[in-house]
Coordinates of C-alpha atoms (C1' of nucleotides) in Angstrom, one line a residue:
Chain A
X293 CA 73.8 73.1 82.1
X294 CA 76.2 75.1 80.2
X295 CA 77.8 76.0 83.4
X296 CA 81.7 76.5 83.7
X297 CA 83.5 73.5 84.6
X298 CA 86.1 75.7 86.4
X299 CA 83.9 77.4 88.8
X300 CA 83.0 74.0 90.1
X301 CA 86.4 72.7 90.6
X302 CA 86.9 76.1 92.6
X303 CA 83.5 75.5 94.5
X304 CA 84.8 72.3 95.6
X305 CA 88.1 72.5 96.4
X306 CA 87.5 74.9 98.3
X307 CA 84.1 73.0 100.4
X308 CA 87.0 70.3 100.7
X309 CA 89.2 72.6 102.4
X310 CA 86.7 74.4 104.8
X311 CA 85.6 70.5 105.5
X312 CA 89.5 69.7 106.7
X313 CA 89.6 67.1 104.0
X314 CA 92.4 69.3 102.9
X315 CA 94.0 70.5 106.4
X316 CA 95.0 74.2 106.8
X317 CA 99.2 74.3 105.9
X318 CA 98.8 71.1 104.2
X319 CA 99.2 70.1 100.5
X320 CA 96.7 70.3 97.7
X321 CA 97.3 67.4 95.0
X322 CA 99.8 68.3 93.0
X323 CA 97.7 69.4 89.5
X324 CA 98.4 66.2 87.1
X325 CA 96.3 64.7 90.2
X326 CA 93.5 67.2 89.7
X327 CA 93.5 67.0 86.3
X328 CA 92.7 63.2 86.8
X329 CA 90.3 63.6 89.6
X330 CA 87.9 66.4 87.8
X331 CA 88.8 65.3 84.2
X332 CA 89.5 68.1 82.6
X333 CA 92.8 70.1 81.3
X334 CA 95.2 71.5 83.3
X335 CA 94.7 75.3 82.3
X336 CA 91.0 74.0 83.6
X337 CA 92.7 73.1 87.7
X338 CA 95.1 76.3 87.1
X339 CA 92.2 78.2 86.7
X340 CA 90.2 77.5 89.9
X341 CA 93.3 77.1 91.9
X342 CA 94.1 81.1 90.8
X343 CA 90.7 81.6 92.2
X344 CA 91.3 79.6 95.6
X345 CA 94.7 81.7 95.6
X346 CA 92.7 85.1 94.8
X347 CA 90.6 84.1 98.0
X348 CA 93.4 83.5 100.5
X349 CA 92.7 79.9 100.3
X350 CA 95.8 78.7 99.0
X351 CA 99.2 80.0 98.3
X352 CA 100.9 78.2 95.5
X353 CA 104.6 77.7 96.0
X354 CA 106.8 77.0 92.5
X355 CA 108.6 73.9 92.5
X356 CA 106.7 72.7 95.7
X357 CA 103.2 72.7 96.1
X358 CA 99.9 74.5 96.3
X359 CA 99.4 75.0 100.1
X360 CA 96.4 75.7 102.1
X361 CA 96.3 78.4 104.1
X362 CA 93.0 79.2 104.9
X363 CA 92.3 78.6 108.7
X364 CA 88.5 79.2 110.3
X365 CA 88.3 82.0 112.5
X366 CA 88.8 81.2 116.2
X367 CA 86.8 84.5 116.8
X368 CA 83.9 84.3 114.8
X369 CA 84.1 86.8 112.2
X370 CA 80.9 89.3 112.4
X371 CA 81.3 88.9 108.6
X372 CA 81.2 92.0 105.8
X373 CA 78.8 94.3 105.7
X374 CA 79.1 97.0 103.2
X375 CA 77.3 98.4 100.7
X376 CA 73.9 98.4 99.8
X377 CA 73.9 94.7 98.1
X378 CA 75.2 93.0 101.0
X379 CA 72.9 94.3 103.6
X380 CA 69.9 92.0 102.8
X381 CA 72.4 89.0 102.3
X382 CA 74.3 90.0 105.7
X383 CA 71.4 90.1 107.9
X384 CA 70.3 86.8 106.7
X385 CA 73.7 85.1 107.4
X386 CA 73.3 86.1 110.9
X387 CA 70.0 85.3 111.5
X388 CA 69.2 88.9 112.1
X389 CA 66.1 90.9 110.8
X390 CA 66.5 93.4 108.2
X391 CA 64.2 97.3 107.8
X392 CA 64.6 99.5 105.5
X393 CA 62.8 103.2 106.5
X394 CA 62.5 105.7 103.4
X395 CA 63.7 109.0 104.9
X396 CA 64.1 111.1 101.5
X397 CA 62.3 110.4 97.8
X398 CA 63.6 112.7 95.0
X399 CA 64.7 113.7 91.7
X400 CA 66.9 116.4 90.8
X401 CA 69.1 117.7 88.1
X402 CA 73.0 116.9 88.7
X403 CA 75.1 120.0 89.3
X404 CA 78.3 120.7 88.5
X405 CA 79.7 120.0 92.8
X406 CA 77.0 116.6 92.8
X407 CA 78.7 115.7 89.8
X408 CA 82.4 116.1 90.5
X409 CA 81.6 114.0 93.9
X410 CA 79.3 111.4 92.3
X411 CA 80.9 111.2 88.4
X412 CA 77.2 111.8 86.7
X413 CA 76.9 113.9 83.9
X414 CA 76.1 117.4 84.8
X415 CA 72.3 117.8 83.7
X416 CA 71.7 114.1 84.5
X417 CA 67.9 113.5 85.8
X418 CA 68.6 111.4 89.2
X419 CA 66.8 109.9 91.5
X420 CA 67.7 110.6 94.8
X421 CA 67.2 108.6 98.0
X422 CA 68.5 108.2 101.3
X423 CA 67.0 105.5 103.4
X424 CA 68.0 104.4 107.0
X425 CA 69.2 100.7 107.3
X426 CA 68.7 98.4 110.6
X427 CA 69.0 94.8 112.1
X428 CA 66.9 94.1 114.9
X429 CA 65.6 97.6 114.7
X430 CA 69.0 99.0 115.8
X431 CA 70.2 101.5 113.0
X432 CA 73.4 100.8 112.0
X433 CA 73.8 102.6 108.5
X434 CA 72.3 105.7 106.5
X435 CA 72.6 105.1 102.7
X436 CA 72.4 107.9 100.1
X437 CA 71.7 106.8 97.0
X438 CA 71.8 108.4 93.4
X439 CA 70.2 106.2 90.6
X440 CA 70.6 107.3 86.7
X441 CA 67.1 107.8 86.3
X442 CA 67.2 107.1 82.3
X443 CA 68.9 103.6 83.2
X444 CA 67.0 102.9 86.4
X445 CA 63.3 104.5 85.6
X446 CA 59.6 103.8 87.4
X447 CA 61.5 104.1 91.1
X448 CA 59.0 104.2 93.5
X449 CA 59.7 105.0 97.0
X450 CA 57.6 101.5 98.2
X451 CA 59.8 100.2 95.7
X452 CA 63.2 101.7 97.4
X453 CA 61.6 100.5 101.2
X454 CA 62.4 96.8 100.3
X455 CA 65.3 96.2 97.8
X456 CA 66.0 98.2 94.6
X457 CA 68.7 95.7 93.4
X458 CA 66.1 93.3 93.7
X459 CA 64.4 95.4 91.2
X460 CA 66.8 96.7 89.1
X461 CA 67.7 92.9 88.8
X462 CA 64.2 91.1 88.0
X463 CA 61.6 93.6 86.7
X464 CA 64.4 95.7 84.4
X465 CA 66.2 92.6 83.7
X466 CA 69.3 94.5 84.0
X467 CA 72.6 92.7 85.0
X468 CA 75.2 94.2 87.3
X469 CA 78.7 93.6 86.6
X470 CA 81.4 95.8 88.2
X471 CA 81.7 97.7 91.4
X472 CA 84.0 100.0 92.7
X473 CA 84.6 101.2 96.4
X474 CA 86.2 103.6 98.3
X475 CA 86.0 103.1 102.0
X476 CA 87.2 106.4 103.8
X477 CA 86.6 107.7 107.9
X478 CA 84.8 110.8 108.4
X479 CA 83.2 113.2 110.9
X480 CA 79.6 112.4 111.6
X481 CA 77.0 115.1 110.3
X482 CA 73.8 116.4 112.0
X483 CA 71.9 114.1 110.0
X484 CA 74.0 111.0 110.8
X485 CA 73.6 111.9 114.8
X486 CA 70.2 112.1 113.7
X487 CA 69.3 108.7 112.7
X488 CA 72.4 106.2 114.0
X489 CA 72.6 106.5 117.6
X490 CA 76.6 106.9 117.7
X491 CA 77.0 107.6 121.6
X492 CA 80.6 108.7 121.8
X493 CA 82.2 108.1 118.8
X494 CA 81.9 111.2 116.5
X495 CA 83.1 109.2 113.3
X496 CA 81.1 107.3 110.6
X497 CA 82.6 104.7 107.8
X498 CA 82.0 105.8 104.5
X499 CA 82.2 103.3 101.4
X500 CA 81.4 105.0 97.9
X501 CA 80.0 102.3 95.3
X502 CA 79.9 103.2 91.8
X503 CA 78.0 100.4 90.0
X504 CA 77.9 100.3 86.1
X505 CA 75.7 97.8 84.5
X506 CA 76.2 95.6 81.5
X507 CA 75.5 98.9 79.0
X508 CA 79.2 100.5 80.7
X509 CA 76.9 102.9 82.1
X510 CA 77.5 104.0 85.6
X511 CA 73.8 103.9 87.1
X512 CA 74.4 104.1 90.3
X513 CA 76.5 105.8 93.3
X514 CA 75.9 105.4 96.6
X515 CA 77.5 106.6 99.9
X516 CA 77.0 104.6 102.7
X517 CA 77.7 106.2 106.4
X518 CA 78.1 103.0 108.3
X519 CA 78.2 103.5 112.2
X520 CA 81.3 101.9 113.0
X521 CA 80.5 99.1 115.3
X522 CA 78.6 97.3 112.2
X523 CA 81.2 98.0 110.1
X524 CA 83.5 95.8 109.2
X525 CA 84.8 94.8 105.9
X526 CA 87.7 91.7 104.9
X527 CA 89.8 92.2 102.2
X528 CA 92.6 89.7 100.6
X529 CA 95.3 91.2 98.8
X530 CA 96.9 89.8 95.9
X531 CA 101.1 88.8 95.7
Chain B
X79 CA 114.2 89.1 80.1
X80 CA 112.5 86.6 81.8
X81 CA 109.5 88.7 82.1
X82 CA 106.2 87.6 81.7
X83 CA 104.5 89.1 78.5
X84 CA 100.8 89.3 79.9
X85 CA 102.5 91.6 82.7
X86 CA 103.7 94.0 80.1
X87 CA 100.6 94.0 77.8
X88 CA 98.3 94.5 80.9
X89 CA 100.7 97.2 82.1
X90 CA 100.9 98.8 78.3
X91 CA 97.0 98.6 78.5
X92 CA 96.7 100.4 81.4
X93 CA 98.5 102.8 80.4
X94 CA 97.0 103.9 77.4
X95 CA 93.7 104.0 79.5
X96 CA 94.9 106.9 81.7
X97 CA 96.3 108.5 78.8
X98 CA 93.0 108.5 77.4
X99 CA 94.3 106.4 74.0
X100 CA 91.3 104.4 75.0
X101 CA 88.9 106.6 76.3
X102 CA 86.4 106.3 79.4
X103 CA 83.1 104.3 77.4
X104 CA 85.2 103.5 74.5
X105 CA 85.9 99.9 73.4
X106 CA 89.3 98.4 73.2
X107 CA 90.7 96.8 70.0
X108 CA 88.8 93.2 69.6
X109 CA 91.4 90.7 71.5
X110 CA 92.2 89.1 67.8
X111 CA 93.5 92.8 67.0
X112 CA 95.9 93.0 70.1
X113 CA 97.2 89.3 69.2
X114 CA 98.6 91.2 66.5
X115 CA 99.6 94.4 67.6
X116 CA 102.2 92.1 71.1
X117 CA 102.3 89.0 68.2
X118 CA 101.5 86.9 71.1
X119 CA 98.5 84.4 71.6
X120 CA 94.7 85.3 72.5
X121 CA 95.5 83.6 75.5
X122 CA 97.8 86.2 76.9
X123 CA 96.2 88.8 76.1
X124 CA 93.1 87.5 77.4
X125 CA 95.2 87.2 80.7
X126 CA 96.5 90.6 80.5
X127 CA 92.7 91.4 79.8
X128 CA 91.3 90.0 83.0
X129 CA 93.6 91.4 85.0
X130 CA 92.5 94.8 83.9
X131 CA 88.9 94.0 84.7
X132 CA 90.2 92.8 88.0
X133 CA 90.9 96.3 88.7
X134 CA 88.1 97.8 87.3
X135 CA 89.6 99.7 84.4
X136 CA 87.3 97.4 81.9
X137 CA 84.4 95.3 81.5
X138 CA 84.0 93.0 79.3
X139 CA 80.8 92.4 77.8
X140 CA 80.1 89.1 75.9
X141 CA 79.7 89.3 72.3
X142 CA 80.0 92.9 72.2
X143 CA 84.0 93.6 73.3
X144 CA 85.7 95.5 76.2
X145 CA 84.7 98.6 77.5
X146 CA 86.9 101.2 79.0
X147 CA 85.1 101.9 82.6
X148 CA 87.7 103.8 84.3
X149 CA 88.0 107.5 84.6
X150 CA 89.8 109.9 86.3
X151 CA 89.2 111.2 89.7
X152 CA 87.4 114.0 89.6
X153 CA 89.0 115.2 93.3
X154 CA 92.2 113.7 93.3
X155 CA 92.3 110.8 95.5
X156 CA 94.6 110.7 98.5
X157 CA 95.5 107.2 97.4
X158 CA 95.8 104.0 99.9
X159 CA 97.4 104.2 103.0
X160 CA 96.6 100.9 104.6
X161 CA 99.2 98.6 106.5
X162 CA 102.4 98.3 106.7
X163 CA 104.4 97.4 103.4
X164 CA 102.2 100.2 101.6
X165 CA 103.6 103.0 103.9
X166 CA 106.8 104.1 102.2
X167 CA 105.6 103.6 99.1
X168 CA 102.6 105.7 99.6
X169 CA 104.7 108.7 100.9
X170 CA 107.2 108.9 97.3
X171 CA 104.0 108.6 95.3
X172 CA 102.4 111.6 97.0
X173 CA 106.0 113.4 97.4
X174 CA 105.7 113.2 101.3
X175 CA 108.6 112.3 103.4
X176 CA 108.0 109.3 106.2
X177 CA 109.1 108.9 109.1
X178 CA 109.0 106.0 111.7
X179 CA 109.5 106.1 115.5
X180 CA 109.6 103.4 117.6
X181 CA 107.7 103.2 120.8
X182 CA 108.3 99.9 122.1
X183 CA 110.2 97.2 121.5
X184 CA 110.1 93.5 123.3
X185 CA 109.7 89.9 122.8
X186 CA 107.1 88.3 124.7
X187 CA 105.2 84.8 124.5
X188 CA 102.4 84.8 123.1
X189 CA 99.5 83.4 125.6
X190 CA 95.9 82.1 125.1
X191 CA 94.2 86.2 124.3
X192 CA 96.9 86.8 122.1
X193 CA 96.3 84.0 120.3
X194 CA 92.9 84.6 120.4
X195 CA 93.4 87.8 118.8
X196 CA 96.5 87.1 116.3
X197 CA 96.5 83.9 115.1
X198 CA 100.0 82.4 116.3
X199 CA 100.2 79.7 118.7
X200 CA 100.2 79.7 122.3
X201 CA 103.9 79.6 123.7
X202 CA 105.0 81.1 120.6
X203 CA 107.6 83.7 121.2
X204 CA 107.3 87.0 119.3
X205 CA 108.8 89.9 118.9
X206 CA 106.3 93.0 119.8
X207 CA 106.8 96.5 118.1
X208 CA 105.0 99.4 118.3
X209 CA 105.5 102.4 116.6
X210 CA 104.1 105.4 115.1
X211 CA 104.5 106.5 111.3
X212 CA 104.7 110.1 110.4
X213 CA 104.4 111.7 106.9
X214 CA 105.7 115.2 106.6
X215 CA 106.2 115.7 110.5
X216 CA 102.7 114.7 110.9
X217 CA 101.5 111.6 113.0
X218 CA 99.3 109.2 111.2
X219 CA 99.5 105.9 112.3
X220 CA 99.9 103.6 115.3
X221 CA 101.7 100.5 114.1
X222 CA 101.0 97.5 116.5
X223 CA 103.2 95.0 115.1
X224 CA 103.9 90.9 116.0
X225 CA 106.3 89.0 114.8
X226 CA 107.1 85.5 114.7
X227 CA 110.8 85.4 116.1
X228 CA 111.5 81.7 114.7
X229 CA 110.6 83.2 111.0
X230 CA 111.9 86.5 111.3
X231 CA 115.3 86.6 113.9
X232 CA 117.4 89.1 114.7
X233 CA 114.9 92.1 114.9
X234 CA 116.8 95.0 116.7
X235 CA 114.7 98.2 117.3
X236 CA 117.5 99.9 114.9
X237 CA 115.8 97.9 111.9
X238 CA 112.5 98.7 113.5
X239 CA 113.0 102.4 113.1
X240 CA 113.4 102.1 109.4
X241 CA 111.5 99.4 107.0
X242 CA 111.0 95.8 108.5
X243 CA 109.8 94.7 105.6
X244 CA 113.3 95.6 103.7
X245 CA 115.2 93.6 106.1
X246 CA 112.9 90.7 105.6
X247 CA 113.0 90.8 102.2
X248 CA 116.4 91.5 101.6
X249 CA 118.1 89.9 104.5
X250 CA 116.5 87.4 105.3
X251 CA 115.6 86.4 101.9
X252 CA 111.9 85.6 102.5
X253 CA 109.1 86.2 99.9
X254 CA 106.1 87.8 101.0
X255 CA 102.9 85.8 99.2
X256 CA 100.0 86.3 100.5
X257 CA 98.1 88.8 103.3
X258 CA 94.7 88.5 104.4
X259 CA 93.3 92.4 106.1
X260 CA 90.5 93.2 108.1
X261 CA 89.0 96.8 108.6
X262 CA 87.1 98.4 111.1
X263 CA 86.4 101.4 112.8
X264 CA 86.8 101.4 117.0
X265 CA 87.2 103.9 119.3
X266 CA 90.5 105.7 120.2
X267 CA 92.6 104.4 123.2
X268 CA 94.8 107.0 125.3
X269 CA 97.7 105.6 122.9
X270 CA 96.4 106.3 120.1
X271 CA 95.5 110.0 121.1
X272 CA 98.8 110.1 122.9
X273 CA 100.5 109.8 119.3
X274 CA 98.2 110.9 116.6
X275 CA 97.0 114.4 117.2
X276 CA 93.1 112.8 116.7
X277 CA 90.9 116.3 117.3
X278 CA 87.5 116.0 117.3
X279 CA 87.8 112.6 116.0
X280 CA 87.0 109.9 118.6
X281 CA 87.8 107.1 116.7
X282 CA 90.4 105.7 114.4
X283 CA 90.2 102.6 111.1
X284 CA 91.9 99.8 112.4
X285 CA 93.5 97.4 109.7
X286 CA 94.5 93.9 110.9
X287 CA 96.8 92.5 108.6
X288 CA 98.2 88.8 108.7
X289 CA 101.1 87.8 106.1
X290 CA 102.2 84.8 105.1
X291 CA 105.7 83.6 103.8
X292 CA 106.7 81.0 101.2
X293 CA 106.7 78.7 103.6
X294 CA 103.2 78.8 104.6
X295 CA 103.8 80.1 108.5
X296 CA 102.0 83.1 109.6
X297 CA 104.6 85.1 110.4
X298 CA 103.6 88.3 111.1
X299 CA 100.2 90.2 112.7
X300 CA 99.8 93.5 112.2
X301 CA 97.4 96.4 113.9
X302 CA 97.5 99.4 112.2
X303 CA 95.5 102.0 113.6
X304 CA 95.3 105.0 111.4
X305 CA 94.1 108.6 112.0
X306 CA 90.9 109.2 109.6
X307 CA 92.1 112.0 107.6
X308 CA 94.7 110.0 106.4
X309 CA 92.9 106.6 105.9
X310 CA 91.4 105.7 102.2
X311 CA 91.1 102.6 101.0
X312 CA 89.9 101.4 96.9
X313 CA 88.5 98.1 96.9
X314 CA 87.1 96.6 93.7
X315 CA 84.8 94.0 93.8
X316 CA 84.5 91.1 91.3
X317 CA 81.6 90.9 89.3
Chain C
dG14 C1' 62.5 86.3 62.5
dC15 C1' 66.5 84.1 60.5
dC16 C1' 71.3 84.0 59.2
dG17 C1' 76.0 85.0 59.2
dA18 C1' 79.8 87.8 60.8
dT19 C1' 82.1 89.4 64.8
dT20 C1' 83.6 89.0 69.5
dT21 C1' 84.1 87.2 73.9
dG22 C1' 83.9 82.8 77.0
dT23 C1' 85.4 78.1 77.9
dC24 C1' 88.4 74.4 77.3
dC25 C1' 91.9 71.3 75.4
dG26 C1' 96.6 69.4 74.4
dT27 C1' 101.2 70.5 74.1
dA28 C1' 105.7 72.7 74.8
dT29 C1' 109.0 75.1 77.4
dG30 C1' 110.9 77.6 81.4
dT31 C1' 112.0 77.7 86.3
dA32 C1' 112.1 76.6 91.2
dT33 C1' 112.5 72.9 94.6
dC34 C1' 114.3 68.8 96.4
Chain D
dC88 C1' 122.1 65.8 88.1
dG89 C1' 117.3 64.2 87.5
dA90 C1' 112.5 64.1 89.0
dT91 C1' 108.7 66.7 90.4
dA92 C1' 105.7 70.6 90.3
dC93 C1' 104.3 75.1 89.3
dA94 C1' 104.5 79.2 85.6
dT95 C1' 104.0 80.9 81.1
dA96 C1' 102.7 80.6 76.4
dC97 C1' 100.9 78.8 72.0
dG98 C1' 97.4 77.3 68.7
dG99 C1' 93.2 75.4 67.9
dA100 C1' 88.3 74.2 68.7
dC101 C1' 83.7 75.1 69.8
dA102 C1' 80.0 77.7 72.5
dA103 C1' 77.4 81.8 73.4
dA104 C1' 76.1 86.6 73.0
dT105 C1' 75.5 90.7 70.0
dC106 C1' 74.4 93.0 65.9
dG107 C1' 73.4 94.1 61.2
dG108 C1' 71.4 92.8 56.8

DNA sequence: GCCGATTTGTCCGTATGTATC
DNA sequence: CGATACATACGGACAAATCGG
């Protein structure tokens, strides 16, 4: 009930434009208009427009217009699939099925080298799990995951074989708010050979997520070692 | 003197964050506080405020204030190398020198795979530039460029060899708004290991990168396939 | 558990600046 | 030059979340 008025406007804008009732390079309303249409201020449109802008969807032109510039893919897009969040979501967007197999359960201490590459504490109890993600039973990426075991307790690894956000989310009621990610190109190890069948190529994708929770507390980094022909992630860049 | 205000305080901000004024964890002054301290209304510095979250230097937390979530890399970050307009840029920040060569240089039409693949029109006549961008004498990535010749006229390989994007700015007084990229990770061609010295890497990140003008065309496509050691990309996701 | 103070979230109406045509 | 439309900023109002007494 209480929900923002602004996200709607946004929401339907921007149906209207994947629905051609606003054609790609053509002209939104100028805002007076949308002000009248959704009833509401005009800091209310601006706000949602900045959103549609932030997306790609339109590109706002001073003294002219706000103009659509978001066009559907003539190649279907495979879509994003990175990080550990997305993975359930993905598959289900492209009607694929999702397994998750539990290759390693355990806790440990952070060390002074885990913690310079993950940005724990030193002496922080984690949990520590990697687990072997695939869609129609093909592998496609090896996650290693470090939970802050004092903001993420009663792990269990039946609990890490389905979906931990799903848990972190509902039983500890905790809400996730910020996400940062580093996408780099490595060598493949022994262990990513192991469990992604790579055939020639010798690289892997690597995205780093550090996810802190609505305590400011970092609870959770993750690598992800994505075999490269299920990776593929879209980013819009602002001005 | 024109100069937007939120732009400063958000810049100010920042600042103070990396020199550790506000600390990692620590909250900022409540926003009524920093209406006082830039005498300027809670609605810019709740602008200037956003756009730090945005970038995932704070979080802020409803009822509570703004925390301070972002910290310094532990091992120093190579920083982004990705596409085009980034590339000069990227080599002062890191004190590197750059260095462009051009490969190939030719207008061609653009016919029905092309289009498939870029974006532009069929029968559209482009201008087609490849060339590969060094940093300190070493290769790093294969620049596969398009551009639209209608928008952007007079391309000669001499501008090629130093920055396109200067002469489009600058001469050609066109504003660069909005680009759209796409990453993924394919195999190497005999190009690519023809000009980046690749190793035992097999494979090289691939950027796709489509920029718009102020005049709404799509006006450039750009492949930039980059050697892994030198890729890295920070992506920040909202909420 | 309630209440009030603090702080962020949402929204409004208005005014002024600036770019386009 | 004037009309239109986006950009920035102000000040005020109320809602919602948090926390301490």
């Amino acid at each position: 009930m209480p929900k923002a008025m602004f996200e709607d406007i946004y929401r339907d804008v921007k149906q209207k434009i994947q629905d051609d009732v606003y054609p790609y390079q053509s002209f939104l309303p100028p805002e007076k208009d949308l002000v009248a249409v959704y009833s509401c201020s005009r800091n209310t449109v601006r706000r949602a427009l900045q959103m549609l802008a932030d997306d790609a969807y339109v590109q706002p032109l001073h003294g002219k217009g706000v103009r659509v510039i978001w066009q559907r893919s003539k190649q279907p897009t495979v879509g994003s699939l990175v990080g550990v969040e997305s993975f359930e979501e993905y598959a289900k967007k492209n009607g694929r099925v999702p397994s998750t197999e539990v290759k390693l359960f355990e806790t440990l201490t952070c060390d002074q080298e885990l913690s310079a590459r993950t940005g724990f504490e030193e002496g922080a109890e984690l949990t520590h799990v990697i687990r072997v993600r695939s869609l129609n039973g093909e592998a496609c990426q090896v996650d290693h995951n470090f939970f802050l075991e004092s903001a993420v307790p009663g792990l269990t690894p039946r609990i890490a074989a389905g979906s931990i956000y799903r848990y972190i989310e509902t039983e500890l009621g905790m809400r996730i708010l910020t996400s940062s990610r580093s996408i780099t190109v490595e060598l493949s190890t022994d262990m990513d050979r192991m469990y992604l069948d790579l055939g020639p190529y010798s690289c892997v994708a690597i995205t780093e997520n550090r996810v802190f929770n609505s305590n400011g507390v970092m609870f959770e980094y993750t690598q992800t070692r994505s075999h490269p022909k299920t990776f593929n992630l879209h980013v819009v860049s602002r001005r």
